[in-house]
């Protein structure tokens, strides 16, 4: 083997060895399920055992088709435990056909157009001197701030929710799992 080929072989071996380290980070698991960046928000969320209430609500509001579309969307996805914090009977009432408009209003308040990663949110918070105002698809503002190293969201009624799992990449945006239901 010539000197040149030996160097090439060593360089190729080094790249192969470093390959996995250079790979893109994997999506976090959500609700015990793998989240695939090639699937839509609805497809992935439907696999999470922690988001069955959200999926039911999205279907009842007729938003599954929209959130399966090209987007991109940033969704602050409340867990089942977040919905359980609401007064008893709230979810059962909201998913009734006659309350579709109110349910849609609440759910679209959890969605921002475009893809905003946690890094984007942190940058906006820093640029806003500790607060970033996000305009939701519903139309009302949602305020993001930092609580330690966690992103905190404050809704129009003063309720707070924390991002518990950030940057779950989807084919049509990103999901941030939150521990509270945001109210417009």
PDB file of C-alpha atoms in Angstrom:
ATOM      1  CA  UNK A   1       0.000   0.000   0.000  1.00  0.00           C
ATOM      2  CA  UNK A   2       1.354   3.430  -0.849  1.00  0.00           C
ATOM      3  CA  UNK A   3       1.739   6.194   1.683  1.00  0.00           C
ATOM      4  CA  UNK A   4      -1.198   8.066   0.110  1.00  0.00           C
ATOM      5  CA  UNK A   5      -3.539   5.087   0.234  1.00  0.00           C
ATOM      6  CA  UNK A   6      -2.584   4.356   3.834  1.00  0.00           C
ATOM      7  CA  UNK A   7      -3.489   7.915   4.852  1.00  0.00           C
ATOM      8  CA  UNK A   8      -6.766   7.632   2.941  1.00  0.00           C
ATOM      9  CA  UNK A   9      -7.582   4.337   4.630  1.00  0.00           C
ATOM     10  CA  UNK A  10      -6.834   5.789   8.058  1.00  0.00           C
ATOM     11  CA  UNK A  11      -8.993   8.851   7.323  1.00  0.00           C
ATOM     12  CA  UNK A  12     -11.859   6.652   6.072  1.00  0.00           C
ATOM     13  CA  UNK A  13     -11.618   4.444   9.171  1.00  0.00           C
ATOM     14  CA  UNK A  14     -11.692   7.523  11.403  1.00  0.00           C
ATOM     15  CA  UNK A  15     -14.800   8.852   9.632  1.00  0.00           C
ATOM     16  CA  UNK A  16     -16.558   5.504   9.901  1.00  0.00           C
ATOM     17  CA  UNK A  17     -15.721   5.305  13.588  1.00  0.00           C
ATOM     18  CA  UNK A  18     -17.002   8.852  14.129  1.00  0.00           C
ATOM     19  CA  UNK A  19     -20.135   8.288  12.004  1.00  0.00           C
ATOM     20  CA  UNK A  20     -22.598   7.541  14.822  1.00  0.00           C
ATOM     21  CA  UNK A  21     -21.266  10.478  16.836  1.00  0.00           C
ATOM     22  CA  UNK A  22     -21.935  12.786  13.893  1.00  0.00           C
ATOM     23  CA  UNK A  23     -25.487  11.514  13.368  1.00  0.00           C
ATOM     24  CA  UNK A  24     -28.389  13.822  14.134  1.00  0.00           C
ATOM     25  CA  UNK A  25     -29.718  13.453  17.687  1.00  0.00           C
ATOM     26  CA  UNK A  26     -32.678  11.141  18.058  1.00  0.00           C
ATOM     27  CA  UNK A  27     -36.096  12.431  18.960  1.00  0.00           C
ATOM     28  CA  UNK A  28     -36.993  11.905  22.599  1.00  0.00           C
ATOM     29  CA  UNK A  29     -39.522   9.224  23.480  1.00  0.00           C
ATOM     30  CA  UNK A  30     -42.930  10.649  24.379  1.00  0.00           C
ATOM     31  CA  UNK A  31     -45.483   8.715  26.386  1.00  0.00           C
ATOM     32  CA  UNK A  32     -43.416   5.548  26.029  1.00  0.00           C
ATOM     33  CA  UNK A  33     -43.469   5.752  22.238  1.00  0.00           C
ATOM     34  CA  UNK A  34     -40.825   6.545  19.673  1.00  0.00           C
ATOM     35  CA  UNK A  35     -41.439   9.800  17.848  1.00  0.00           C
ATOM     36  CA  UNK A  36     -40.420   9.772  14.194  1.00  0.00           C
ATOM     37  CA  UNK A  37     -39.356  12.986  12.431  1.00  0.00           C
ATOM     38  CA  UNK A  38     -40.805  11.531   9.220  1.00  0.00           C
ATOM     39  CA  UNK A  39     -44.338  11.346  10.670  1.00  0.00           C
ATOM     40  CA  UNK A  40     -46.833  14.152  11.215  1.00  0.00           C
ATOM     41  CA  UNK A  41     -47.834  15.728  14.496  1.00  0.00           C
ATOM     42  CA  UNK A  42     -51.067  13.710  14.561  1.00  0.00           C
ATOM     43  CA  UNK A  43     -49.392  10.402  13.626  1.00  0.00           C
ATOM     44  CA  UNK A  44     -46.762  10.715  16.351  1.00  0.00           C
ATOM     45  CA  UNK A  45     -49.028  12.101  19.058  1.00  0.00           C
ATOM     46  CA  UNK A  46     -51.475   9.246  18.475  1.00  0.00           C
ATOM     47  CA  UNK A  47     -48.723   6.824  19.546  1.00  0.00           C
ATOM     48  CA  UNK A  48     -48.116   8.508  22.915  1.00  0.00           C
ATOM     49  CA  UNK A  49     -49.969   6.963  25.853  1.00  0.00           C
ATOM     50  CA  UNK A  50     -49.628  10.362  27.574  1.00  0.00           C
ATOM     51  CA  UNK A  51     -51.596  12.212  24.873  1.00  0.00           C
ATOM     52  CA  UNK A  52     -54.786  10.191  24.381  1.00  0.00           C
ATOM     53  CA  UNK A  53     -56.943  13.040  25.700  1.00  0.00           C
ATOM     54  CA  UNK A  54     -55.277  15.520  23.343  1.00  0.00           C
ATOM     55  CA  UNK A  55     -55.758  13.208  20.360  1.00  0.00           C
ATOM     56  CA  UNK A  56     -59.438  12.722  21.261  1.00  0.00           C
ATOM     57  CA  UNK A  57     -59.884  16.494  21.583  1.00  0.00           C
ATOM     58  CA  UNK A  58     -58.093  17.208  18.273  1.00  0.00           C
ATOM     59  CA  UNK A  59     -60.392  14.736  16.502  1.00  0.00           C
ATOM     60  CA  UNK A  60     -63.515  16.146  18.196  1.00  0.00           C
ATOM     61  CA  UNK A  61     -62.525  19.662  17.104  1.00  0.00           C
ATOM     62  CA  UNK A  62     -61.939  18.515  13.533  1.00  0.00           C
ATOM     63  CA  UNK A  63     -58.286  19.591  13.641  1.00  0.00           C
ATOM     64  CA  UNK A  64     -56.651  16.244  12.810  1.00  0.00           C
ATOM     65  CA  UNK A  65     -56.553  16.990   9.089  1.00  0.00           C
ATOM     66  CA  UNK A  66     -55.048  20.454   9.633  1.00  0.00           C
ATOM     67  CA  UNK A  67     -52.370  19.167  12.034  1.00  0.00           C
ATOM     68  CA  UNK A  68     -51.578  16.391   9.542  1.00  0.00           C
ATOM     69  CA  UNK A  69     -51.037  18.996   6.813  1.00  0.00           C
ATOM     70  CA  UNK A  70     -47.743  20.481   5.697  1.00  0.00           C
ATOM     71  CA  UNK A  71     -47.533  23.182   8.383  1.00  0.00           C
ATOM     72  CA  UNK A  72     -45.077  23.808   9.764  1.00  0.00           C
ATOM     73  CA  UNK A  73     -46.531  24.097  13.259  1.00  0.00           C
ATOM     74  CA  UNK A  74     -45.170  24.387  16.761  1.00  0.00           C
ATOM     75  CA  UNK A  75     -47.518  22.557  19.109  1.00  0.00           C
ATOM     76  CA  UNK A  76     -47.462  22.827  22.872  1.00  0.00           C
ATOM     77  CA  UNK A  77     -48.967  19.407  23.599  1.00  0.00           C
ATOM     78  CA  UNK A  78     -50.645  18.982  27.009  1.00  0.00           C
ATOM     79  CA  UNK A  79     -50.443  15.530  28.551  1.00  0.00           C
ATOM     80  CA  UNK A  80     -53.369  13.545  29.930  1.00  0.00           C
ATOM     81  CA  UNK A  81     -52.211  14.645  33.408  1.00  0.00           C
ATOM     82  CA  UNK A  82     -52.438  18.286  32.259  1.00  0.00           C
ATOM     83  CA  UNK A  83     -56.032  17.780  31.138  1.00  0.00           C
ATOM     84  CA  UNK A  84     -56.772  15.998  34.441  1.00  0.00           C
ATOM     85  CA  UNK A  85     -55.886  19.232  36.300  1.00  0.00           C
ATOM     86  CA  UNK A  86     -58.930  20.937  34.742  1.00  0.00           C
ATOM     87  CA  UNK A  87     -62.128  20.998  36.809  1.00  0.00           C
ATOM     88  CA  UNK A  88     -63.993  17.673  36.775  1.00  0.00           C
ATOM     89  CA  UNK A  89     -66.126  17.198  33.682  1.00  0.00           C
ATOM     90  CA  UNK A  90     -64.410  19.937  31.641  1.00  0.00           C
ATOM     91  CA  UNK A  91     -62.951  17.633  28.985  1.00  0.00           C
ATOM     92  CA  UNK A  92     -66.170  15.594  28.683  1.00  0.00           C
ATOM     93  CA  UNK A  93     -68.098  18.820  28.150  1.00  0.00           C
ATOM     94  CA  UNK A  94     -65.624  20.276  25.646  1.00  0.00           C
ATOM     95  CA  UNK A  95     -65.597  17.236  23.346  1.00  0.00           C
ATOM     96  CA  UNK A  96     -69.376  17.370  22.863  1.00  0.00           C
ATOM     97  CA  UNK A  97     -70.344  18.457  19.325  1.00  0.00           C
ATOM     98  CA  UNK A  98     -72.180  21.540  20.596  1.00  0.00           C
ATOM     99  CA  UNK A  99     -68.902  22.806  22.178  1.00  0.00           C
ATOM    100  CA  UNK A 100     -66.717  22.320  19.099  1.00  0.00           C
ATOM    101  CA  UNK A 101     -66.051  26.067  18.673  1.00  0.00           C
ATOM    102  CA  UNK A 102     -64.873  26.446  22.286  1.00  0.00           C
ATOM    103  CA  UNK A 103     -62.702  23.315  22.032  1.00  0.00           C
ATOM    104  CA  UNK A 104     -61.186  24.542  18.759  1.00  0.00           C
ATOM    105  CA  UNK A 105     -60.483  27.910  20.393  1.00  0.00           C
ATOM    106  CA  UNK A 106     -58.580  26.216  23.241  1.00  0.00           C
ATOM    107  CA  UNK A 107     -56.660  23.764  21.049  1.00  0.00           C
ATOM    108  CA  UNK A 108     -55.553  26.339  18.471  1.00  0.00           C
ATOM    109  CA  UNK A 109     -54.257  28.425  21.383  1.00  0.00           C
ATOM    110  CA  UNK A 110     -51.628  25.653  21.795  1.00  0.00           C
ATOM    111  CA  UNK A 111     -50.364  26.078  18.211  1.00  0.00           C
ATOM    112  CA  UNK A 112     -47.966  28.629  16.716  1.00  0.00           C
ATOM    113  CA  UNK A 113     -47.320  28.852  12.968  1.00  0.00           C
ATOM    114  CA  UNK A 114     -43.813  27.875  11.947  1.00  0.00           C
ATOM    115  CA  UNK A 115     -41.248  25.746  13.685  1.00  0.00           C
ATOM    116  CA  UNK A 116     -39.901  27.123  16.949  1.00  0.00           C
ATOM    117  CA  UNK A 117     -37.350  24.899  18.641  1.00  0.00           C
ATOM    118  CA  UNK A 118     -36.443  25.390  22.288  1.00  0.00           C
ATOM    119  CA  UNK A 119     -33.331  27.208  21.058  1.00  0.00           C
ATOM    120  CA  UNK A 120     -35.534  29.581  19.008  1.00  0.00           C
ATOM    121  CA  UNK A 121     -37.802  30.150  22.005  1.00  0.00           C
ATOM    122  CA  UNK A 122     -34.849  30.818  24.318  1.00  0.00           C
ATOM    123  CA  UNK A 123     -33.393  33.270  21.793  1.00  0.00           C
ATOM    124  CA  UNK A 124     -36.744  35.112  21.524  1.00  0.00           C
ATOM    125  CA  UNK A 125     -37.043  35.217  25.326  1.00  0.00           C
ATOM    126  CA  UNK A 126     -33.535  36.651  25.635  1.00  0.00           C
ATOM    127  CA  UNK A 127     -34.225  39.225  22.884  1.00  0.00           C
ATOM    128  CA  UNK A 128     -37.410  40.243  24.728  1.00  0.00           C
ATOM    129  CA  UNK A 129     -35.533  40.848  27.998  1.00  0.00           C
ATOM    130  CA  UNK A 130     -36.920  37.734  29.644  1.00  0.00           C
ATOM    131  CA  UNK A 131     -40.247  37.370  27.809  1.00  0.00           C
ATOM    132  CA  UNK A 132     -41.344  36.460  24.322  1.00  0.00           C
ATOM    133  CA  UNK A 133     -44.850  36.999  23.039  1.00  0.00           C
ATOM    134  CA  UNK A 134     -45.972  34.245  20.690  1.00  0.00           C
ATOM    135  CA  UNK A 135     -48.993  34.726  18.467  1.00  0.00           C
ATOM    136  CA  UNK A 136     -51.035  31.552  18.463  1.00  0.00           C
ATOM    137  CA  UNK A 137     -53.034  30.224  15.536  1.00  0.00           C
ATOM    138  CA  UNK A 138     -56.093  31.068  17.652  1.00  0.00           C
ATOM    139  CA  UNK A 139     -54.989  34.705  17.462  1.00  0.00           C
ATOM    140  CA  UNK A 140     -54.290  35.558  21.091  1.00  0.00           C
ATOM    141  CA  UNK A 141     -50.810  35.943  22.575  1.00  0.00           C
ATOM    142  CA  UNK A 142     -49.004  33.385  24.683  1.00  0.00           C
ATOM    143  CA  UNK A 143     -46.022  34.497  26.781  1.00  0.00           C
ATOM    144  CA  UNK A 144     -42.846  32.422  26.997  1.00  0.00           C
ATOM    145  CA  UNK A 145     -40.204  32.977  29.669  1.00  0.00           C
ATOM    146  CA  UNK A 146     -37.502  30.985  31.391  1.00  0.00           C
ATOM    147  CA  UNK A 147     -37.806  29.378  34.809  1.00  0.00           C
ATOM    148  CA  UNK A 148     -34.295  28.226  35.515  1.00  0.00           C
ATOM    149  CA  UNK A 149     -33.373  26.278  32.418  1.00  0.00           C
ATOM    150  CA  UNK A 150     -36.982  25.348  31.562  1.00  0.00           C
ATOM    151  CA  UNK A 151     -39.327  27.191  29.246  1.00  0.00           C
ATOM    152  CA  UNK A 152     -42.457  28.414  30.977  1.00  0.00           C
ATOM    153  CA  UNK A 153     -45.621  29.486  29.148  1.00  0.00           C
ATOM    154  CA  UNK A 154     -48.137  31.900  30.611  1.00  0.00           C
ATOM    155  CA  UNK A 155     -51.578  31.964  29.052  1.00  0.00           C
ATOM    156  CA  UNK A 156     -54.055  34.839  28.688  1.00  0.00           C
ATOM    157  CA  UNK A 157     -55.667  33.959  32.043  1.00  0.00           C
ATOM    158  CA  UNK A 158     -52.348  33.925  33.908  1.00  0.00           C
ATOM    159  CA  UNK A 159     -52.118  30.134  34.040  1.00  0.00           C
ATOM    160  CA  UNK A 160     -48.653  28.613  33.746  1.00  0.00           C
ATOM    161  CA  UNK A 161     -47.352  25.536  32.010  1.00  0.00           C
ATOM    162  CA  UNK A 162     -43.822  24.207  31.656  1.00  0.00           C
ATOM    163  CA  UNK A 163     -42.223  22.492  28.693  1.00  0.00           C
ATOM    164  CA  UNK A 164     -41.332  19.045  30.020  1.00  0.00           C
ATOM    165  CA  UNK A 165     -40.100  17.501  26.759  1.00  0.00           C
ATOM    166  CA  UNK A 166     -38.766  19.892  24.126  1.00  0.00           C
ATOM    167  CA  UNK A 167     -37.932  19.628  20.449  1.00  0.00           C
ATOM    168  CA  UNK A 168     -39.836  16.541  19.350  1.00  0.00           C
ATOM    169  CA  UNK A 169     -39.329  16.972  15.619  1.00  0.00           C
ATOM    170  CA  UNK A 170     -42.153  16.090  13.220  1.00  0.00           C
ATOM    171  CA  UNK A 171     -42.409  16.091   9.433  1.00  0.00           C
ATOM    172  CA  UNK A 172     -44.663  19.152   9.712  1.00  0.00           C
ATOM    173  CA  UNK A 173     -43.171  20.997  12.678  1.00  0.00           C
ATOM    174  CA  UNK A 174     -42.212  20.409  16.275  1.00  0.00           C
ATOM    175  CA  UNK A 175     -43.954  19.377  19.487  1.00  0.00           C
ATOM    176  CA  UNK A 176     -43.086  20.582  22.968  1.00  0.00           C
ATOM    177  CA  UNK A 177     -44.816  18.508  25.666  1.00  0.00           C
ATOM    178  CA  UNK A 178     -46.349  20.719  28.379  1.00  0.00           C
ATOM    179  CA  UNK A 179     -47.689  19.995  31.851  1.00  0.00           C
ATOM    180  CA  UNK A 180     -50.715  22.294  31.737  1.00  0.00           C
ATOM    181  CA  UNK A 181     -53.593  23.189  29.456  1.00  0.00           C
ATOM    182  CA  UNK A 182     -53.270  26.764  28.176  1.00  0.00           C
ATOM    183  CA  UNK A 183     -56.399  28.909  28.219  1.00  0.00           C
ATOM    184  CA  UNK A 184     -57.103  31.847  25.890  1.00  0.00           C
TER     185      UNK A 184
END
